[in-house]
GROMACS .gro file of C-alpha atoms in nm:
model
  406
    1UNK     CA    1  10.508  12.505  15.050
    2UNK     CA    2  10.204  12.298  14.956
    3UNK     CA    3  10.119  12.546  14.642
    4UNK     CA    4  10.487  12.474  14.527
    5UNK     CA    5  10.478  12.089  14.574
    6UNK     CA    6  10.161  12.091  14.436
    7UNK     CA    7  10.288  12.288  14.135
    8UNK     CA    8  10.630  12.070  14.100
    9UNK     CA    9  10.397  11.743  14.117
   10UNK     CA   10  10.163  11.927  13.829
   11UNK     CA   11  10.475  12.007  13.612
   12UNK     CA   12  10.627  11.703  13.631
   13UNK     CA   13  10.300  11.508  13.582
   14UNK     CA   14  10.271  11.716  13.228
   15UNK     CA   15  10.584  11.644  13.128
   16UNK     CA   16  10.541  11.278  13.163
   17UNK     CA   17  10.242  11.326  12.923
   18UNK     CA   18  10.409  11.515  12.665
   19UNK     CA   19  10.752  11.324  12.635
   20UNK     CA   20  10.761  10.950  12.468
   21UNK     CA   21  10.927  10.775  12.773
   22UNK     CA   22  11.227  10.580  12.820
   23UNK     CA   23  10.996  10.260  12.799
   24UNK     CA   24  10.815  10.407  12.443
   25UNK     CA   25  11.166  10.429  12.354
   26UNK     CA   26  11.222  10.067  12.396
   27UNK     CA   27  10.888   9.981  12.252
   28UNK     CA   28  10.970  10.150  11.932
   29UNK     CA   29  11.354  10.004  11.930
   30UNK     CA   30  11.221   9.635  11.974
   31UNK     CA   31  10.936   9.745  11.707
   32UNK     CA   32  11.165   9.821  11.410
   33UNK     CA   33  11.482   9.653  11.494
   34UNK     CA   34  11.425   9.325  11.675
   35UNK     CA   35  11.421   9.040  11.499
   36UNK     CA   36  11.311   8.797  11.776
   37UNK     CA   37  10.922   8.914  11.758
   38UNK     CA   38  10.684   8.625  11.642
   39UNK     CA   39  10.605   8.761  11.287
   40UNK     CA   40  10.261   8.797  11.141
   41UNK     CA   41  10.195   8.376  11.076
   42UNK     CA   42   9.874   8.277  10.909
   43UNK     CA   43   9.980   7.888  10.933
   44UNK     CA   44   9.852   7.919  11.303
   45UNK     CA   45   9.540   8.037  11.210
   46UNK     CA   46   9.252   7.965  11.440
   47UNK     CA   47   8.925   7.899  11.297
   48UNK     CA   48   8.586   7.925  11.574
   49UNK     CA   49   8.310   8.034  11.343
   50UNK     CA   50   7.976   8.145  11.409
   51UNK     CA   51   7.744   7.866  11.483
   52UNK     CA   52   7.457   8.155  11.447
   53UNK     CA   53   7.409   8.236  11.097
   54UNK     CA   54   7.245   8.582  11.036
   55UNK     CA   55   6.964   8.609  10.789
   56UNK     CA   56   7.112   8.733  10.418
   57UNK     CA   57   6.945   9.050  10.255
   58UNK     CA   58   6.877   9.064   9.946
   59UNK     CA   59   7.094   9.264   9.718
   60UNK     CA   60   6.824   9.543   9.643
   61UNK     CA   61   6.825   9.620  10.016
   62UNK     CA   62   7.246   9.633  10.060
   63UNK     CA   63   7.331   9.959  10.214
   64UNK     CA   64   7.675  10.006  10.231
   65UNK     CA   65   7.856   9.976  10.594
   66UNK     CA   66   7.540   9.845  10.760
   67UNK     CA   67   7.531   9.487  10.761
   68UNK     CA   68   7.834   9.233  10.875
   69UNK     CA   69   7.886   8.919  10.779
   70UNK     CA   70   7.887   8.634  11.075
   71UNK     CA   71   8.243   8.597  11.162
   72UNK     CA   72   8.559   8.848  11.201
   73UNK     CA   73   8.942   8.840  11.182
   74UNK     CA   74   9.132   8.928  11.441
   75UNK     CA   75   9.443   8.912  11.602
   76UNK     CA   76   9.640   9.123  11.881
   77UNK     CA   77  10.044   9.233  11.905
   78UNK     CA   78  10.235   9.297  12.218
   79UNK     CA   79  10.566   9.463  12.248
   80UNK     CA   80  10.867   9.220  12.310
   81UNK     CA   81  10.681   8.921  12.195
   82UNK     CA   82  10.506   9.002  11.854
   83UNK     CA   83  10.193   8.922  11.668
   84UNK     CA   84   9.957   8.639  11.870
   85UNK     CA   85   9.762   8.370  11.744
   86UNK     CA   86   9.515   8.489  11.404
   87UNK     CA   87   9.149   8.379  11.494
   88UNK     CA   88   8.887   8.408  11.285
   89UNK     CA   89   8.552   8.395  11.555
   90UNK     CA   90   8.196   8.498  11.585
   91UNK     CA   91   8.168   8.878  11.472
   92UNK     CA   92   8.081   9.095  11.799
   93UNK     CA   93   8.233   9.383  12.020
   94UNK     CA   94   8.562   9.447  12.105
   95UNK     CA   95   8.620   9.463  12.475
   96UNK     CA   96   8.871   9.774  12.588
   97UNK     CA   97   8.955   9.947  12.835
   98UNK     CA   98   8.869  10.337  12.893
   99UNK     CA   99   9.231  10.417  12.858
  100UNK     CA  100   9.327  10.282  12.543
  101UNK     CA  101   9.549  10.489  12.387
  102UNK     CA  102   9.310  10.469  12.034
  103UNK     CA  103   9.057  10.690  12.246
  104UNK     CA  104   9.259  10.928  12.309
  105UNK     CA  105   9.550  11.000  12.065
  106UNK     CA  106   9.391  10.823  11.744
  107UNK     CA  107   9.605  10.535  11.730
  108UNK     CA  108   9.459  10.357  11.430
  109UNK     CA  109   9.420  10.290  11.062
  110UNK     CA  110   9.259  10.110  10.817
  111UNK     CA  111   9.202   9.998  10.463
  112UNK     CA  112   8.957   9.956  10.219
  113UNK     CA  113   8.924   9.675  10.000
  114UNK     CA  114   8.638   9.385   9.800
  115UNK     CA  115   8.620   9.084   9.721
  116UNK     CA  116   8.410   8.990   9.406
  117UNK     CA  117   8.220   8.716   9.304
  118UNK     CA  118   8.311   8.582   8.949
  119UNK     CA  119   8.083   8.454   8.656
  120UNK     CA  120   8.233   8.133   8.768
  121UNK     CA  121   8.175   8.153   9.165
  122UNK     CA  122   8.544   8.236   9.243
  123UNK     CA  123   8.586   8.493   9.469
  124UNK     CA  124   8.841   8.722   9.348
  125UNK     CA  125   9.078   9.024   9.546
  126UNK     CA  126   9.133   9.305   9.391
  127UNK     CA  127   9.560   9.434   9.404
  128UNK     CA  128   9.552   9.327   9.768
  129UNK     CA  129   9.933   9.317   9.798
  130UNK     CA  130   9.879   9.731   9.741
  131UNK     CA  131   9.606   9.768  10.025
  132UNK     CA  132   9.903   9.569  10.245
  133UNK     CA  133  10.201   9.759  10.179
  134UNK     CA  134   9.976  10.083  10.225
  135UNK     CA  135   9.875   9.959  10.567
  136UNK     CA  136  10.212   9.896  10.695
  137UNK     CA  137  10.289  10.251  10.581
  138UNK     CA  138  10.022  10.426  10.749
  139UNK     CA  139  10.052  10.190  11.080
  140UNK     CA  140  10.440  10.276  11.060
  141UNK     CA  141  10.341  10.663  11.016
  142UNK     CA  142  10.174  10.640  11.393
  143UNK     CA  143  10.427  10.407  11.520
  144UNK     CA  144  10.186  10.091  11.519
  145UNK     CA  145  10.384   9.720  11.450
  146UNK     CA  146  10.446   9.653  11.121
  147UNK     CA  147  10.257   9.322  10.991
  148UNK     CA  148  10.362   9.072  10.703
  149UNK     CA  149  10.128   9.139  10.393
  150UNK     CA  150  10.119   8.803  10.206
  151UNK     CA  151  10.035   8.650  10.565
  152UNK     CA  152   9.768   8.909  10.599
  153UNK     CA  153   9.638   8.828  10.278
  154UNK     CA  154   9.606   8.460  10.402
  155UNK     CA  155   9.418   8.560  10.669
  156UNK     CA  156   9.208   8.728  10.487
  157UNK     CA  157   9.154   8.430  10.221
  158UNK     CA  158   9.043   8.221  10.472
  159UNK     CA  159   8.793   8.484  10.641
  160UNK     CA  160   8.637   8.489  10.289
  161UNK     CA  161   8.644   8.096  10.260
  162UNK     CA  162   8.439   8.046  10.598
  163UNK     CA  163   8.180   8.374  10.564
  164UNK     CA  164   8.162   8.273  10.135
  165UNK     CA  165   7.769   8.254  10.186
  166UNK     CA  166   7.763   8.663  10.257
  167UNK     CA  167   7.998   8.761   9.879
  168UNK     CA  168   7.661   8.912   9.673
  169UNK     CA  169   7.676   8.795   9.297
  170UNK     CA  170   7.665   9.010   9.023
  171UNK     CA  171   7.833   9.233   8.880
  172UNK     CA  172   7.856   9.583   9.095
  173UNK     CA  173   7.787   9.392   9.428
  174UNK     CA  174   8.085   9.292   9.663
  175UNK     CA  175   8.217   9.181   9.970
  176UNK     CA  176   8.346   9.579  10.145
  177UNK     CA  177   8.642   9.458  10.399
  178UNK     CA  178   8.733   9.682  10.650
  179UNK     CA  179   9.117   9.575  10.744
  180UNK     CA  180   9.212   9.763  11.106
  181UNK     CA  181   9.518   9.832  11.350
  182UNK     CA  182   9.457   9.998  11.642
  183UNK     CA  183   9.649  10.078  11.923
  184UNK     CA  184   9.493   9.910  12.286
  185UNK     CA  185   9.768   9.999  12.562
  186UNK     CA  186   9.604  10.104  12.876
  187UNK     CA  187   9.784  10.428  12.931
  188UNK     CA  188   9.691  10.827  12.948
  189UNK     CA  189  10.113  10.872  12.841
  190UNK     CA  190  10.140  11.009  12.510
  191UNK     CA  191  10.403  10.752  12.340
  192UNK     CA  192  10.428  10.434  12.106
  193UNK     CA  193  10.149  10.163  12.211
  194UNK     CA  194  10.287   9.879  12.353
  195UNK     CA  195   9.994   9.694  12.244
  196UNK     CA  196   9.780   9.617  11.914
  197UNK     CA  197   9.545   9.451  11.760
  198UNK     CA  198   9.419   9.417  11.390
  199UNK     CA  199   9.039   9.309  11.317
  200UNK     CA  200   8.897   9.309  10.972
  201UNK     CA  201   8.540   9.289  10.914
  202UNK     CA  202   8.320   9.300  10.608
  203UNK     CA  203   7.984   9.380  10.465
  204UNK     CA  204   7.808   9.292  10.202
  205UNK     CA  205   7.767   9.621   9.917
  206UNK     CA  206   7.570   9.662   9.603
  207UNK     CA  207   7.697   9.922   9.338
  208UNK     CA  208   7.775  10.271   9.468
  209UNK     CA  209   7.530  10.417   9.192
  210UNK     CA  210   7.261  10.173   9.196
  211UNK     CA  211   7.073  10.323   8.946
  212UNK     CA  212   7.347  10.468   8.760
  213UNK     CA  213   7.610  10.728   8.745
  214UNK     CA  214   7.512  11.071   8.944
  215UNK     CA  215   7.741  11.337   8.855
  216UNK     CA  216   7.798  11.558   9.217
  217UNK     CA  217   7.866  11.898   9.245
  218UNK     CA  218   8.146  12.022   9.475
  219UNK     CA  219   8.275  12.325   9.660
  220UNK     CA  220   8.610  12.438   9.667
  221UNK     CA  221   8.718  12.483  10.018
  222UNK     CA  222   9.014  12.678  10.117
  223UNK     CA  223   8.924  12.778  10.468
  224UNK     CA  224   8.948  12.419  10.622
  225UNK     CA  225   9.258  12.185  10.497
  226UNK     CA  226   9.218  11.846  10.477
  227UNK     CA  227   9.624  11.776  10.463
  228UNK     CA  228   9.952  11.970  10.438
  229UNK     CA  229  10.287  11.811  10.378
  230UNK     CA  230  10.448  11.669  10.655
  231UNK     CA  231  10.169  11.532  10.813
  232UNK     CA  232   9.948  11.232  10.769
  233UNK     CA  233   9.742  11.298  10.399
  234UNK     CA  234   9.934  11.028  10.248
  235UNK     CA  235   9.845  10.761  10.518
  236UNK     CA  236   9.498  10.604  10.597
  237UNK     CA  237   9.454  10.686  10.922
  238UNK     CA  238   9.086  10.764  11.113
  239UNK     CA  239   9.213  11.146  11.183
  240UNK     CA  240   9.201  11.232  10.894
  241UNK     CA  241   8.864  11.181  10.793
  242UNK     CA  242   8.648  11.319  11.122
  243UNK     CA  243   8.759  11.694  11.073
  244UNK     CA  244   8.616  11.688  10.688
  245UNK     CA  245   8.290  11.591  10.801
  246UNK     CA  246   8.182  11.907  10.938
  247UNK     CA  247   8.326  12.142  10.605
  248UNK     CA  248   8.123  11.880  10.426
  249UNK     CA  249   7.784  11.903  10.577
  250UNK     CA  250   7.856  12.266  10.557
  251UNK     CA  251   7.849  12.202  10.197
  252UNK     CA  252   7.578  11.964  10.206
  253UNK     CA  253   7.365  12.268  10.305
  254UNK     CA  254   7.470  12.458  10.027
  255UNK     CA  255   7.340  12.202   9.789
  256UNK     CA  256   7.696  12.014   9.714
  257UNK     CA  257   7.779  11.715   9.754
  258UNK     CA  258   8.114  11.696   9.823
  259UNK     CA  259   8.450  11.917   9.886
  260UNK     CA  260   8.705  11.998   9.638
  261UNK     CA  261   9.017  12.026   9.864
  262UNK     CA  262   9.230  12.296   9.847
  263UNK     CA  263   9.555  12.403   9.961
  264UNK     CA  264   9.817  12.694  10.013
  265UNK     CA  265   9.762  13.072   9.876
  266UNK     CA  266   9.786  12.918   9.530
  267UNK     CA  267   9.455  12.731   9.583
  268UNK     CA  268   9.622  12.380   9.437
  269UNK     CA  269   9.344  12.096   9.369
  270UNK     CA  270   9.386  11.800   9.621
  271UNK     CA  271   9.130  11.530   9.688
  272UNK     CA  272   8.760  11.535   9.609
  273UNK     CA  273   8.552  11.463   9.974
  274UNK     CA  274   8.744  11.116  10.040
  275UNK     CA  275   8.864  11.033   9.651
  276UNK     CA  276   9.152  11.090   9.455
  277UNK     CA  277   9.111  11.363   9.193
  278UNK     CA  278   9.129  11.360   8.825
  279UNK     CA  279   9.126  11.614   8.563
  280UNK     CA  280   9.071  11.547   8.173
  281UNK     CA  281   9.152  11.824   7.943
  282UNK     CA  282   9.371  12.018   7.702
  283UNK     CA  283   9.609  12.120   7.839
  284UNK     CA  284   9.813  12.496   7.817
  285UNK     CA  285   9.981  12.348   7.496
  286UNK     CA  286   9.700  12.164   7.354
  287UNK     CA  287   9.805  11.871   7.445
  288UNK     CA  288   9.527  11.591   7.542
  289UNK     CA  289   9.582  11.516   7.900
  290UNK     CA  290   9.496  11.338   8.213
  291UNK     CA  291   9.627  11.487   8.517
  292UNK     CA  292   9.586  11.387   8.903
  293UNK     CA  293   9.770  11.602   9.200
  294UNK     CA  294  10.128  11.434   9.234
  295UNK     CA  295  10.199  11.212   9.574
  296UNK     CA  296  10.378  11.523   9.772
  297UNK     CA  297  10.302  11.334  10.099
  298UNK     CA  298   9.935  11.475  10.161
  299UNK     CA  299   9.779  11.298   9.899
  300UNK     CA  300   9.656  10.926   9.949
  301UNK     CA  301   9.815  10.689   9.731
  302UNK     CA  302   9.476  10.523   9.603
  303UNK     CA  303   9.491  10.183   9.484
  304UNK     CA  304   9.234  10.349   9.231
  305UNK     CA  305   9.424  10.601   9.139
  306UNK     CA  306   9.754  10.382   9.076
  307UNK     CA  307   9.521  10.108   8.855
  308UNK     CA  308   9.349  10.464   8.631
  309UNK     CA  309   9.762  10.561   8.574
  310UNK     CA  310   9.855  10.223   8.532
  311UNK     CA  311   9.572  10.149   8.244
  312UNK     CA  312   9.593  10.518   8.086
  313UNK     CA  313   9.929  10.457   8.018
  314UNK     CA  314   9.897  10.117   7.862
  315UNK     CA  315   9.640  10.282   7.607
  316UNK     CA  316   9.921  10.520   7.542
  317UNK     CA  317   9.592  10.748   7.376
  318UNK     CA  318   9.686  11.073   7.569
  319UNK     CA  319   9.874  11.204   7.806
  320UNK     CA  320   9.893  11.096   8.156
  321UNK     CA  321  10.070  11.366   8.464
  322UNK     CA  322  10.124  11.322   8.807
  323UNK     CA  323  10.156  11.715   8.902
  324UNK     CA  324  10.071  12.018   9.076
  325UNK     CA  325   9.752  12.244   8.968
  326UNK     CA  326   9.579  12.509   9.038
  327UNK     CA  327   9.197  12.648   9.062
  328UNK     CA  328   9.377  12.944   8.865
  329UNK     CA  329   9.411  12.668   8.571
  330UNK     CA  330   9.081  12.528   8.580
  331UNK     CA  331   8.941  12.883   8.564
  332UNK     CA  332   9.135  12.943   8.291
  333UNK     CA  333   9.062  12.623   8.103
  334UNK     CA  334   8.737  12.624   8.168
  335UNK     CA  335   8.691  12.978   8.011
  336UNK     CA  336   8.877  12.846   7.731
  337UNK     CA  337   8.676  12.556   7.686
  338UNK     CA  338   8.946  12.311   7.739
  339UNK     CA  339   8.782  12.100   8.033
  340UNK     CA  340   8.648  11.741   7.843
  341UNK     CA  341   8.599  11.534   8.183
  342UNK     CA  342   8.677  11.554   8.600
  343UNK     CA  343   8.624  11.290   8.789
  344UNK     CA  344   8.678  11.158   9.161
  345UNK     CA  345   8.845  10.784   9.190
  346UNK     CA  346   8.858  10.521   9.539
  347UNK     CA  347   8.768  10.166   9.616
  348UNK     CA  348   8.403  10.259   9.696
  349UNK     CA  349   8.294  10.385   9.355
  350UNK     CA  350   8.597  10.331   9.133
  351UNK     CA  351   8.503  10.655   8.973
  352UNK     CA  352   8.255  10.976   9.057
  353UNK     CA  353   8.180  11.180   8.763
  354UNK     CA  354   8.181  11.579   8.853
  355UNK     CA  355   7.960  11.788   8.699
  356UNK     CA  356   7.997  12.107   8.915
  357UNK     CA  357   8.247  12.326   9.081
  358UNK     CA  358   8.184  12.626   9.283
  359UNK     CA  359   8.455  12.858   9.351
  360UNK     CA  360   8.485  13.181   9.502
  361UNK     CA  361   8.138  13.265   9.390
  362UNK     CA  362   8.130  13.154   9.032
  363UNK     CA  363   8.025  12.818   8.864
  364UNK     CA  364   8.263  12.590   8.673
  365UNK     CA  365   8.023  12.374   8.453
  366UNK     CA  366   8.230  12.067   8.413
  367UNK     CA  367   8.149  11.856   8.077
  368UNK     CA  368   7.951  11.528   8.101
  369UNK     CA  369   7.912  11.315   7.775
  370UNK     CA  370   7.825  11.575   7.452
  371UNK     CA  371   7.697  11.302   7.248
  372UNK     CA  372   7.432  11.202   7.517
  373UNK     CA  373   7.236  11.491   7.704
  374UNK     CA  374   7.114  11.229   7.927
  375UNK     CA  375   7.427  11.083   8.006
  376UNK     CA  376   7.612  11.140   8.401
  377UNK     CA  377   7.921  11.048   8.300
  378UNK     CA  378   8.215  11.147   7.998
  379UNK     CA  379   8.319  10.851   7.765
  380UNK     CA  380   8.665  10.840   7.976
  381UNK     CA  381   8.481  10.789   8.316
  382UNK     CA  382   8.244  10.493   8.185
  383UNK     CA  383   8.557  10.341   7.984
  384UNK     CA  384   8.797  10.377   8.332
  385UNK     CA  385   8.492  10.231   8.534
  386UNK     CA  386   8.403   9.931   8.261
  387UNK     CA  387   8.787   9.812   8.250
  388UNK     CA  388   8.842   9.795   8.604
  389UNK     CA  389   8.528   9.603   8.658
  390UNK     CA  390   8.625   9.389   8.418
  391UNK     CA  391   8.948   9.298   8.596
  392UNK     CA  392   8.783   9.289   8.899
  393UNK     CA  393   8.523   9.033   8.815
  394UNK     CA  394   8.735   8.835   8.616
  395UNK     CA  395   8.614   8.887   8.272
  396UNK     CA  396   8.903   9.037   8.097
  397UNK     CA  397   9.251   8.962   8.221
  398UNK     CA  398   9.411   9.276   8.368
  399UNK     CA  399   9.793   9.309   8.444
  400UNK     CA  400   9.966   9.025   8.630
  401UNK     CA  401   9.864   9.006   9.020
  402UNK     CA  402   9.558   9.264   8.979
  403UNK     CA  403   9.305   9.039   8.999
  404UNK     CA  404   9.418   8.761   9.316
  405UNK     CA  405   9.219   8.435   9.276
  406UNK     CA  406   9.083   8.323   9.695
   0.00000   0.00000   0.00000
């Protein structure tokens, strides 16, 4: 009798953990369809800043992700009432409990995005309505609240106003911010968080080759997948990064830098470690061509990658594809000397040269610049990397909204 009850109690406990319940139900109905939430509002922005200033570092000694500036953003959702008061307060730990649903289903995401320092001491955002709408998509894809991205964005302008002193000058040095939703419900039930909170910090960056372009070499991996459609490649979510680690220090041993991702028994080219990937050749009928994997749902939809497309095909010098390839093409083209230039793209570097692929025991020798032996990068990569600078700094005028004036 005891072994049965004791059974029933065990069964029923486990099926309380695997079903949403009826009150996730009504979490996720007064998410998306109630419009009596207090929205996202940055008019009743709180401001408590810092009233101890860290020392500033010099711009030779940025490492990226290791500093913080004095102050963060933050502000916290609850189901049935909506987004609280934004506050933008001394930066410093966030207090949670054990049971918080983002330790133990990986209820969050996040974005990555800089703020620049113009010629004329303007600080300057770079597309930030595209890091917004991105964020809403990947918070919706784990059912996290959706947010209102120009209020965001004023948020955000005003963090930058009141920690100004910490945006480097110069031209390759930024402000890194590190928009975040996480879910905070105190619960071991697997089902929508009743509770939320965004933060955004930042930290001060110098440029991701400091003395330089490096071209990396990769390795094609096919035994571990970093995303498969259906499931979460084409949001920014922190799952998705923590199982490439280990493939990639697996590579790191092998003397590669990074992972070319690949996927299905057709071996099709994905994403490059964390970055978009980008292929410059002739293609099959000579045609001069710049291709990148198409968005089939496990691809992230860089704001990199949509800025390289947007410019390559205002140029109107080649050809510019969104499709499907194989490693079975780049052996080919490579044999056939058709490869002129690969290259990784994302907010960290803007673009990665690649100078090396290894696959299935044989080299691909990617092209760098002919004209210049010593040269780490093709003409393409400097010329992508040079014109989005230039937007982001202000010095050229790119398309209208690119380049978002604090």
């Amino acid at each position: 009798m005891f072994v049965q009850r004791t059974m029933r109690q065990a069964i029923q406990a486990h099926s309380a953990i695997s079903r949403p319940s009826v009150y996730a139900s009504k979490v996720l109905s007064s998410r998306f369809y109630s419009s009596a939430l207090a929205p996202l509002d940055a008019s009743k922005l709180e401001i408590h800043p810092s009233k101890n200033h860290k020392k500033l570092q010099e711009n030779k000694d940025l490492v990226f992700g290791k500093t913080f500036t004095d102050n963060m953003l933050v502000v916290e959702w609850e189901a049935g009432k909506g987004w609280g008061t934004p506050q933008i307060k001394e930066y410093g730990k966030l207090q949670l409990d054990p049971s918080a649903v983002v330790f133990h289903y990986a209820f969050e995401c996040f974005e990555g995005m800089k703020a620049y320092k113009d010629k004329d001491g303007k600080t300057r955002l770079f597309r930030p309505d595209m890091n917004m709408k991105r964020f809403n998509r990947s918070a919706n894809r784990i059912a996290l609240p959706s947010f209102e991205n120009d209020e965001l964005v004023k948020c955000i302008s005003e963090f930058l106003k009141v920690d100004d002193r910490w945006i480097p000058e110069g031209r390759g040095y930024s402000l890194y911010l590190r928009p975040t939703m996480i879910g905070t419900q105190e619960s071991l039930g697997v089902g929508a968080s009743n509770k939320a909170m965004i933060f955004v910090i930042a930290s001060p960056v110098g440029p991701y080759f400091p003395s330089g372009f490096a071209a990396v070499n990769l390795l094609a991996t096919s035994e571990k997948v970093r995303a498969w459609p259906g499931g979460t490649g084409d949001a920014k979510v922190g799952g998705n990064y923590a199982p490439c680690i280990k493939p990639q220090l697996d590579a790191n041993k092998e003397g590669y830098q990074q992972n070319l991702w690949l996927f299905g028994g057709d071996h099709q080219v994905t994403e490059v470690g964390t970055m978009n990937c980008f292929v410059y050749w002739k293609n099959e009928k000579g045609e001069t061509e710049l291709v990148t994997p198409a968005l089939d749902g496990s691809i992230l939809p860089g704001v990199t990658r949509d800025s390289i497309l947007s410019l390559a095909r205002q140029w109107g010098e080649f050809k510019v594809s969104e499709r499907k390839f194989t490693m079975k093409d780049l052996v080919k083209a490579d044999k056939e000397g058709r490869i002129i230039e690969m290259f990784g793209a994302g907010t960290a570097c803007i673009v990665c040269p690649i100078k090396k692929i290894h696959y299935e025991g044989h080299d691909i020798h990617v092209p760098l610049d002919p004209s210049d032996k010593t040269s780490q990068a093709g003409k393409l990569t400097k010329r992508i990397n040079d014109a989005i600078m230039d937007i982001q700094y202000g010095d050229k005028e790119g398309p209208k909204g690119w380049s978002v004036v604090v």
